mmCIF file with all atom_site columns, C-alpha atoms in Angstrom:
data_model
loop_
_atom_site.group_PDB
_atom_site.id
_atom_site.type_symbol
_atom_site.label_atom_id
_atom_site.label_alt_id
_atom_site.label_comp_id
_atom_site.label_asym_id
_atom_site.label_entity_id
_atom_site.label_seq_id
_atom_site.pdbx_PDB_ins_code
_atom_site.Cartn_x
_atom_site.Cartn_y
_atom_site.Cartn_z
_atom_site.occupancy
_atom_site.B_iso_or_equiv
_atom_site.pdbx_formal_charge
_atom_site.auth_seq_id
_atom_site.auth_comp_id
_atom_site.auth_asym_id
_atom_site.auth_atom_id
_atom_site.pdbx_PDB_model_num
ATOM 1   C CA . MET A 1 1   ? -145.414 -53.996 -43.320 1.00 0.00 ? 562 MET A CA 1
ATOM 2   C CA . ALA A 1 2   ? -146.645 -57.236 -41.799 1.00 0.00 ? 563 ALA A CA 1
ATOM 3   C CA . ILE A 1 3   ? -147.286 -60.337 -43.862 1.00 0.00 ? 564 ILE A CA 1
ATOM 4   C CA . HIS A 1 4   ? -150.082 -62.649 -42.785 1.00 0.00 ? 565 HIS A CA 1
ATOM 5   C CA . LEU A 1 5   ? -150.802 -66.099 -44.123 1.00 0.00 ? 566 LEU A CA 1
ATOM 6   C CA . GLU A 1 6   ? -154.475 -65.247 -44.390 1.00 0.00 ? 567 GLU A CA 1
ATOM 7   C CA . GLU A 1 7   ? -153.586 -62.945 -47.291 1.00 0.00 ? 568 GLU A CA 1
ATOM 8   C CA . TYR A 1 8   ? -152.776 -66.135 -49.212 1.00 0.00 ? 569 TYR A CA 1
ATOM 9   C CA . ARG A 1 9   ? -156.203 -67.686 -48.645 1.00 0.00 ? 570 ARG A CA 1
ATOM 10  C CA . GLU A 1 10  ? -156.582 -68.975 -52.235 1.00 0.00 ? 571 GLU A CA 1
ATOM 11  C CA . PHE A 1 11  ? -153.198 -70.714 -52.034 1.00 0.00 ? 572 PHE A CA 1
ATOM 12  C CA . LEU A 1 12  ? -153.960 -72.115 -48.592 1.00 0.00 ? 573 LEU A CA 1
ATOM 13  C CA . GLU A 1 13  ? -157.239 -73.610 -49.782 1.00 0.00 ? 574 GLU A CA 1
ATOM 14  C CA . LYS A 1 14  ? -155.395 -75.604 -52.459 1.00 0.00 ? 575 LYS A CA 1
ATOM 15  C CA . ILE A 1 15  ? -152.780 -77.217 -50.222 1.00 0.00 ? 576 ILE A CA 1
ATOM 16  C CA . THR A 1 16  ? -153.199 -80.411 -48.230 1.00 0.00 ? 577 THR A CA 1
ATOM 17  C CA . PRO A 1 17  ? -153.295 -80.483 -44.432 1.00 0.00 ? 578 PRO A CA 1
ATOM 18  C CA . ARG A 1 18  ? -149.800 -82.027 -44.436 1.00 0.00 ? 579 ARG A CA 1
ATOM 19  C CA . VAL A 1 19  ? -148.412 -79.109 -46.450 1.00 0.00 ? 580 VAL A CA 1
ATOM 20  C CA . ARG A 1 20  ? -150.296 -76.630 -44.253 1.00 0.00 ? 581 ARG A CA 1
ATOM 21  C CA . ASP A 1 21  ? -148.693 -78.107 -41.128 1.00 0.00 ? 582 ASP A CA 1
ATOM 22  C CA . VAL A 1 22  ? -145.240 -77.751 -42.681 1.00 0.00 ? 583 VAL A CA 1
ATOM 23  C CA . LEU A 1 23  ? -146.025 -74.200 -43.788 1.00 0.00 ? 584 LEU A CA 1
ATOM 24  C CA . ASP A 1 24  ? -147.195 -73.228 -40.309 1.00 0.00 ? 585 ASP A CA 1
ATOM 25  C CA . GLY A 1 25  ? -143.966 -74.491 -38.747 1.00 0.00 ? 586 GLY A CA 1
ATOM 26  C CA . SER A 1 26  ? -141.643 -73.199 -41.460 1.00 0.00 ? 587 SER A CA 1
ATOM 27  C CA . TYR A 1 27  ? -143.324 -69.815 -41.615 1.00 0.00 ? 588 TYR A CA 1
ATOM 28  C CA . GLN A 1 28  ? -142.447 -69.200 -37.971 1.00 0.00 ? 589 GLN A CA 1
ATOM 29  C CA . GLU A 1 29  ? -138.782 -69.847 -38.774 1.00 0.00 ? 590 GLU A CA 1
ATOM 30  C CA . ALA A 1 30  ? -139.046 -67.708 -41.909 1.00 0.00 ? 591 ALA A CA 1
ATOM 31  C CA . THR A 1 31  ? -140.378 -64.749 -39.914 1.00 0.00 ? 592 THR A CA 1
ATOM 32  C CA . ARG A 1 32  ? -137.251 -64.896 -37.748 1.00 0.00 ? 593 ARG A CA 1
ATOM 33  C CA . VAL A 1 33  ? -134.764 -64.762 -40.641 1.00 0.00 ? 594 VAL A CA 1
ATOM 34  C CA . MET A 1 34  ? -136.596 -62.817 -43.377 1.00 0.00 ? 595 MET A CA 1
ATOM 35  C CA . SER A 1 35  ? -137.826 -59.287 -43.807 1.00 0.00 ? 596 SER A CA 1
ATOM 36  C CA . PRO A 1 36  ? -141.416 -58.644 -44.951 1.00 0.00 ? 597 PRO A CA 1
ATOM 37  C CA . ALA A 1 37  ? -140.167 -58.442 -48.558 1.00 0.00 ? 598 ALA A CA 1
ATOM 38  C CA . GLY A 1 38  ? -138.403 -61.779 -48.122 1.00 0.00 ? 599 GLY A CA 1
ATOM 39  C CA . LEU A 1 39  ? -141.559 -63.321 -46.681 1.00 0.00 ? 600 LEU A CA 1
ATOM 40  C CA . LEU A 1 40  ? -143.493 -62.108 -49.725 1.00 0.00 ? 601 LEU A CA 1
ATOM 41  C CA . ASP A 1 41  ? -140.923 -63.736 -52.012 1.00 0.00 ? 602 ASP A CA 1
ATOM 42  C CA . TYR A 1 42  ? -141.068 -66.918 -49.908 1.00 0.00 ? 603 TYR A CA 1
ATOM 43  C CA . LEU A 1 43  ? -144.857 -67.193 -50.077 1.00 0.00 ? 604 LEU A CA 1
ATOM 44  C CA . ASP A 1 44  ? -145.050 -66.157 -53.737 1.00 0.00 ? 605 ASP A CA 1
ATOM 45  C CA . GLY A 1 45  ? -142.394 -68.759 -54.447 1.00 0.00 ? 606 GLY A CA 1
ATOM 46  C CA . ALA A 1 46  ? -144.460 -71.386 -52.643 1.00 0.00 ? 607 ALA A CA 1
ATOM 47  C CA . LYS A 1 47  ? -147.427 -70.519 -54.860 1.00 0.00 ? 608 LYS A CA 1
ATOM 48  C CA . ALA A 1 48  ? -145.262 -70.827 -57.983 1.00 0.00 ? 609 ALA A CA 1
ATOM 49  C CA . ILE A 1 49  ? -143.777 -74.149 -56.845 1.00 0.00 ? 610 ILE A CA 1
ATOM 50  C CA . GLN A 1 50  ? -147.258 -75.487 -56.123 1.00 0.00 ? 611 GLN A CA 1
ATOM 51  C CA . LYS A 1 51  ? -148.423 -74.445 -59.603 1.00 0.00 ? 612 LYS A CA 1
ATOM 52  C CA . LEU A 1 52  ? -145.684 -76.600 -61.159 1.00 0.00 ? 613 LEU A CA 1
ATOM 53  C CA . GLY A 1 53  ? -147.815 -79.594 -60.205 1.00 0.00 ? 614 GLY A CA 1
ATOM 54  C CA . ARG A 1 54  ? -144.835 -81.770 -59.303 1.00 0.00 ? 615 ARG A CA 1
ATOM 55  C CA . GLY A 1 55  ? -146.179 -83.131 -56.035 1.00 0.00 ? 616 GLY A CA 1
ATOM 56  C CA . GLU A 1 56  ? -146.406 -82.017 -52.472 1.00 0.00 ? 617 GLU A CA 1
ATOM 57  C CA . ASP A 1 57  ? -142.915 -83.263 -51.552 1.00 0.00 ? 618 ASP A CA 1
ATOM 58  C CA . LEU A 1 58  ? -141.418 -80.535 -53.739 1.00 0.00 ? 619 LEU A CA 1
ATOM 59  C CA . LEU A 1 59  ? -143.524 -77.871 -52.049 1.00 0.00 ? 620 LEU A CA 1
ATOM 60  C CA . ILE A 1 60  ? -142.764 -79.242 -48.583 1.00 0.00 ? 621 ILE A CA 1
ATOM 61  C CA . THR A 1 61  ? -139.039 -79.268 -49.319 1.00 0.00 ? 622 THR A CA 1
ATOM 62  C CA . TYR A 1 62  ? -139.197 -75.691 -50.573 1.00 0.00 ? 623 TYR A CA 1
ATOM 63  C CA . LEU A 1 63  ? -141.096 -74.542 -47.473 1.00 0.00 ? 624 LEU A CA 1
ATOM 64  C CA . GLN A 1 64  ? -138.670 -76.266 -45.111 1.00 0.00 ? 625 GLN A CA 1
ATOM 65  C CA . GLU A 1 65  ? -135.371 -75.407 -46.789 1.00 0.00 ? 626 GLU A CA 1
ATOM 66  C CA . MET A 1 66  ? -135.768 -71.797 -47.887 1.00 0.00 ? 627 MET A CA 1
ATOM 67  C CA . PRO A 1 67  ? -135.594 -70.298 -44.381 1.00 0.00 ? 628 PRO A CA 1
ATOM 68  C CA . LEU A 1 68  ? -132.278 -72.128 -43.905 1.00 0.00 ? 629 LEU A CA 1
ATOM 69  C CA . VAL A 1 69  ? -130.973 -70.869 -47.242 1.00 0.00 ? 630 VAL A CA 1
ATOM 70  C CA . ALA A 1 70  ? -132.092 -67.313 -46.460 1.00 0.00 ? 631 ALA A CA 1
ATOM 71  C CA . LYS A 1 71  ? -130.337 -67.517 -43.103 1.00 0.00 ? 632 LYS A CA 1
ATOM 72  C CA . GLU A 1 72  ? -127.068 -68.667 -44.715 1.00 0.00 ? 633 GLU A CA 1
ATOM 73  C CA . CYS A 1 73  ? -126.842 -66.375 -47.732 1.00 0.00 ? 634 CYS A CA 1
ATOM 74  C CA . GLY A 1 74  ? -129.702 -63.893 -47.652 1.00 0.00 ? 635 GLY A CA 1
ATOM 75  C CA . GLU A 1 75  ? -133.311 -63.774 -48.716 1.00 0.00 ? 636 GLU A CA 1
ATOM 76  C CA . ASP A 1 76  ? -132.514 -62.201 -52.093 1.00 0.00 ? 637 ASP A CA 1
ATOM 77  C CA . ILE A 1 77  ? -131.750 -65.701 -53.365 1.00 0.00 ? 638 ILE A CA 1
ATOM 78  C CA . ILE A 1 78  ? -135.384 -66.857 -53.060 1.00 0.00 ? 639 ILE A CA 1
ATOM 79  C CA . PRO A 1 79  ? -136.615 -65.603 -56.467 1.00 0.00 ? 640 PRO A CA 1
ATOM 80  C CA . ASP A 1 80  ? -133.548 -67.156 -58.099 1.00 0.00 ? 641 ASP A CA 1
ATOM 81  C CA . VAL A 1 81  ? -134.351 -70.523 -56.534 1.00 0.00 ? 642 VAL A CA 1
ATOM 82  C CA . VAL A 1 82  ? -137.941 -70.379 -57.748 1.00 0.00 ? 643 VAL A CA 1
ATOM 83  C CA . THR A 1 83  ? -136.826 -69.408 -61.258 1.00 0.00 ? 644 THR A CA 1
ATOM 84  C CA . SER A 1 84  ? -134.304 -72.240 -61.245 1.00 0.00 ? 645 SER A CA 1
ATOM 85  C CA . ALA A 1 85  ? -136.977 -74.742 -60.190 1.00 0.00 ? 646 ALA A CA 1
ATOM 86  C CA . MET A 1 86  ? -139.232 -73.520 -62.977 1.00 0.00 ? 647 MET A CA 1
ATOM 87  C CA . LYS A 1 87  ? -136.467 -73.870 -65.557 1.00 0.00 ? 648 LYS A CA 1
ATOM 88  C CA . LEU A 1 88  ? -135.639 -77.359 -64.368 1.00 0.00 ? 649 LEU A CA 1
ATOM 89  C CA . SER A 1 89  ? -139.272 -78.433 -64.479 1.00 0.00 ? 650 SER A CA 1
ATOM 90  C CA . SER A 1 90  ? -139.145 -78.706 -68.266 1.00 0.00 ? 651 SER A CA 1
ATOM 91  C CA . MET A 1 91  ? -136.077 -80.967 -68.151 1.00 0.00 ? 652 MET A CA 1
ATOM 92  C CA . VAL A 1 92  ? -136.244 -83.180 -65.070 1.00 0.00 ? 653 VAL A CA 1
ATOM 93  C CA . SER A 1 93  ? -138.690 -84.849 -62.714 1.00 0.00 ? 654 SER A CA 1
ATOM 94  C CA . GLY A 1 94  ? -140.171 -83.306 -59.602 1.00 0.00 ? 655 GLY A CA 1
ATOM 95  C CA . GLU A 1 95  ? -137.976 -85.587 -57.531 1.00 0.00 ? 656 GLU A CA 1
ATOM 96  C CA . VAL A 1 96  ? -134.816 -84.103 -59.046 1.00 0.00 ? 657 VAL A CA 1
ATOM 97  C CA . ILE A 1 97  ? -136.101 -80.565 -58.449 1.00 0.00 ? 658 ILE A CA 1
ATOM 98  C CA . THR A 1 98  ? -136.799 -81.600 -54.861 1.00 0.00 ? 659 THR A CA 1
ATOM 99  C CA . LEU A 1 99  ? -133.215 -82.874 -54.571 1.00 0.00 ? 660 LEU A CA 1
ATOM 100 C CA . MET A 1 100 ? -131.903 -79.594 -55.960 1.00 0.00 ? 661 MET A CA 1
ATOM 101 C CA . ILE A 1 101 ? -133.863 -77.572 -53.413 1.00 0.00 ? 662 ILE A CA 1
ATOM 102 C CA . SER A 1 102 ? -132.876 -79.908 -50.590 1.00 0.00 ? 663 SER A CA 1
ATOM 103 C CA . SER A 1 103 ? -129.205 -79.434 -51.571 1.00 0.00 ? 664 SER A CA 1
ATOM 104 C CA . LEU A 1 104 ? -129.424 -75.660 -51.201 1.00 0.00 ? 665 LEU A CA 1
ATOM 105 C CA . PRO A 1 105 ? -128.822 -75.374 -47.438 1.00 0.00 ? 666 PRO A CA 1
ATOM 106 C CA . THR A 1 106 ? -125.665 -77.452 -47.902 1.00 0.00 ? 667 THR A CA 1
ATOM 107 C CA . ALA A 1 107 ? -124.588 -75.426 -50.918 1.00 0.00 ? 668 ALA A CA 1
ATOM 108 C CA . SER A 1 108 ? -125.328 -72.185 -49.059 1.00 0.00 ? 669 SER A CA 1
ATOM 109 C CA . ARG A 1 109 ? -123.329 -73.330 -46.063 1.00 0.00 ? 670 ARG A CA 1
ATOM 110 C CA . HIS A 1 110 ? -120.322 -74.391 -48.175 1.00 0.00 ? 671 HIS A CA 1
ATOM 111 C CA . LEU A 1 111 ? -120.451 -71.492 -50.622 1.00 0.00 ? 672 LEU A CA 1
ATOM 112 C CA . GLY A 1 112 ? -121.561 -68.851 -48.105 1.00 0.00 ? 673 GLY A CA 1
ATOM 113 C CA . ASP A 1 113 ? -122.435 -66.170 -50.631 1.00 0.00 ? 674 ASP A CA 1
ATOM 114 C CA . ALA A 1 114 ? -125.583 -65.448 -52.633 1.00 0.00 ? 675 ALA A CA 1
ATOM 115 C CA . GLU A 1 115 ? -123.638 -64.890 -55.857 1.00 0.00 ? 676 GLU A CA 1
ATOM 116 C CA . LEU A 1 116 ? -121.930 -68.256 -55.507 1.00 0.00 ? 677 LEU A CA 1
ATOM 117 C CA . VAL A 1 117 ? -125.289 -69.920 -54.823 1.00 0.00 ? 678 VAL A CA 1
ATOM 118 C CA . ARG A 1 118 ? -126.632 -68.259 -57.981 1.00 0.00 ? 679 ARG A CA 1
ATOM 119 C CA . GLY A 1 119 ? -123.635 -69.754 -59.777 1.00 0.00 ? 680 GLY A CA 1
ATOM 120 C CA . TYR A 1 120 ? -124.516 -73.124 -58.270 1.00 0.00 ? 681 TYR A CA 1
ATOM 121 C CA . LEU A 1 121 ? -128.088 -72.821 -59.582 1.00 0.00 ? 682 LEU A CA 1
ATOM 122 C CA . THR A 1 122 ? -126.759 -71.902 -63.029 1.00 0.00 ? 683 THR A CA 1
ATOM 123 C CA . PHE A 1 123 ? -124.412 -74.878 -62.912 1.00 0.00 ? 684 PHE A CA 1
ATOM 124 C CA . ILE A 1 124 ? -127.277 -77.235 -62.001 1.00 0.00 ? 685 ILE A CA 1
ATOM 125 C CA . HIS A 1 125 ? -129.325 -75.918 -64.927 1.00 0.00 ? 686 HIS A CA 1
ATOM 126 C CA . GLN A 1 126 ? -126.410 -76.282 -67.350 1.00 0.00 ? 687 GLN A CA 1
ATOM 127 C CA . PHE A 1 127 ? -125.593 -79.749 -66.072 1.00 0.00 ? 688 PHE A CA 1
ATOM 128 C CA . SER A 1 128 ? -129.223 -80.823 -66.463 1.00 0.00 ? 689 SER A CA 1
ATOM 129 C CA . SER A 1 129 ? -129.211 -79.764 -70.103 1.00 0.00 ? 690 SER A CA 1
ATOM 130 C CA . THR A 1 130 ? -126.085 -81.777 -70.899 1.00 0.00 ? 691 THR A CA 1
ATOM 131 C CA . ALA A 1 131 ? -126.238 -84.726 -68.500 1.00 0.00 ? 692 ALA A CA 1
ATOM 132 C CA . ALA A 1 132 ? -129.692 -84.872 -66.898 1.00 0.00 ? 693 ALA A CA 1
ATOM 133 C CA . ARG A 1 133 ? -129.239 -88.518 -65.900 1.00 0.00 ? 694 ARG A CA 1
ATOM 134 C CA . GLY A 1 134 ? -126.209 -87.590 -63.823 1.00 0.00 ? 695 GLY A CA 1
ATOM 135 C CA . LEU A 1 135 ? -127.988 -84.870 -61.903 1.00 0.00 ? 696 LEU A CA 1
ATOM 136 C CA . ARG A 1 136 ? -129.724 -87.164 -59.405 1.00 0.00 ? 697 ARG A CA 1
ATOM 137 C CA . PRO A 1 137 ? -126.551 -89.037 -58.332 1.00 0.00 ? 698 PRO A CA 1
ATOM 138 C CA . MET A 1 138 ? -124.633 -85.786 -58.107 1.00 0.00 ? 699 MET A CA 1
ATOM 139 C CA . LEU A 1 139 ? -127.306 -84.063 -55.991 1.00 0.00 ? 700 LEU A CA 1
ATOM 140 C CA . ASN A 1 140 ? -127.494 -87.084 -53.692 1.00 0.00 ? 701 ASN A CA 1
ATOM 141 C CA . HIS A 1 141 ? -123.795 -86.562 -52.875 1.00 0.00 ? 702 HIS A CA 1
ATOM 142 C CA . MET A 1 142 ? -123.623 -82.780 -52.912 1.00 0.00 ? 703 MET A CA 1
ATOM 143 C CA . ASP A 1 143 ? -122.534 -82.431 -49.286 1.00 0.00 ? 704 ASP A CA 1
ATOM 144 C CA . GLU A 1 144 ? -119.493 -84.618 -49.888 1.00 0.00 ? 705 GLU A CA 1
ATOM 145 C CA . LEU A 1 145 ? -118.772 -83.045 -53.261 1.00 0.00 ? 706 LEU A CA 1
ATOM 146 C CA . LEU A 1 146 ? -118.839 -79.484 -51.968 1.00 0.00 ? 707 LEU A CA 1
ATOM 147 C CA . SER A 1 147 ? -116.752 -80.456 -48.957 1.00 0.00 ? 708 SER A CA 1
ATOM 148 C CA . LYS A 1 148 ? -114.008 -81.514 -51.408 1.00 0.00 ? 709 LYS A CA 1
ATOM 149 C CA . LEU A 1 149 ? -114.531 -79.218 -54.384 1.00 0.00 ? 710 LEU A CA 1
ATOM 150 C CA . THR A 1 150 ? -115.137 -75.557 -54.899 1.00 0.00 ? 711 THR A CA 1
ATOM 151 C CA . LEU A 1 151 ? -117.974 -74.548 -57.208 1.00 0.00 ? 712 LEU A CA 1
ATOM 152 C CA . SER A 1 152 ? -115.483 -73.928 -59.998 1.00 0.00 ? 713 SER A CA 1
ATOM 153 C CA . GLY A 1 153 ? -113.920 -77.324 -59.314 1.00 0.00 ? 714 GLY A CA 1
ATOM 154 C CA . LEU A 1 154 ? -117.311 -78.974 -59.551 1.00 0.00 ? 715 LEU A CA 1
ATOM 155 C CA . ARG A 1 155 ? -118.026 -77.085 -62.775 1.00 0.00 ? 716 ARG A CA 1
ATOM 156 C CA . ARG A 1 156 ? -114.647 -78.072 -64.285 1.00 0.00 ? 717 ARG A CA 1
ATOM 157 C CA . TRP A 1 157 ? -115.224 -81.688 -63.355 1.00 0.00 ? 718 TRP A CA 1
ATOM 158 C CA . ALA A 1 158 ? -118.598 -81.649 -65.130 1.00 0.00 ? 719 ALA A CA 1
ATOM 159 C CA . ASN A 1 159 ? -117.343 -79.736 -68.184 1.00 0.00 ? 720 ASN A CA 1
ATOM 160 C CA . PHE A 1 160 ? -114.400 -82.010 -68.841 1.00 0.00 ? 721 PHE A CA 1
ATOM 161 C CA . GLY A 1 161 ? -116.634 -84.861 -69.840 1.00 0.00 ? 722 GLY A CA 1
ATOM 162 C CA . ARG A 1 162 ? -116.751 -87.036 -66.781 1.00 0.00 ? 723 ARG A CA 1
ATOM 163 C CA . LYS A 1 163 ? -119.388 -89.683 -67.055 1.00 0.00 ? 724 LYS A CA 1
ATOM 164 C CA . PRO A 1 164 ? -122.412 -88.683 -64.943 1.00 0.00 ? 725 PRO A CA 1
ATOM 165 C CA . THR A 1 165 ? -122.286 -91.938 -63.018 1.00 0.00 ? 726 THR A CA 1
ATOM 166 C CA . ALA A 1 166 ? -118.645 -91.308 -62.126 1.00 0.00 ? 727 ALA A CA 1
ATOM 167 C CA . VAL A 1 167 ? -119.700 -88.715 -59.542 1.00 0.00 ? 728 VAL A CA 1
ATOM 168 C CA . ILE A 1 168 ? -119.263 -91.285 -56.827 1.00 0.00 ? 729 ILE A CA 1
ATOM 169 C CA . SER A 1 169 ? -115.677 -92.014 -57.872 1.00 0.00 ? 730 SER A CA 1
ATOM 170 C CA . ILE A 1 170 ? -114.420 -88.658 -56.569 1.00 0.00 ? 731 ILE A CA 1
ATOM 171 C CA . ILE A 1 171 ? -116.076 -89.093 -53.197 1.00 0.00 ? 732 ILE A CA 1
#
């Protein structure tokens, strides 16, 4: 079962040339690390992200980062990422969703397991519902945070009432 970009003609007609260039380059990487089913999820996810209407930077970040995430922890995580982005879209800006997606290769590398990455996505959603203003600073420092804390450590830190702006104090 081969997947061809031309099958997504309607989607391709709606994206800008800049996004198309990124898609062309990222799709080549995606074909190396994903099965045909994973490629379908990747492209369907791109369509869903584009429909959020949160700007082309979000879509570009998704297109660039998902092959890296799939390589680290498996392509089965792709639908979970898209669902997480959709959930976050009602609570935070497109820029914060972009930061969440851009943190995923780092989280995947540190956590190394799809179930732990799913836990990370759940944590981000929970954190956004209780301390949305702290999400941006935390995501900006996720590499350092995950190099010092496990996912459960990060979750405990957030649940014990730390001020969202105090993220930087543990770095």
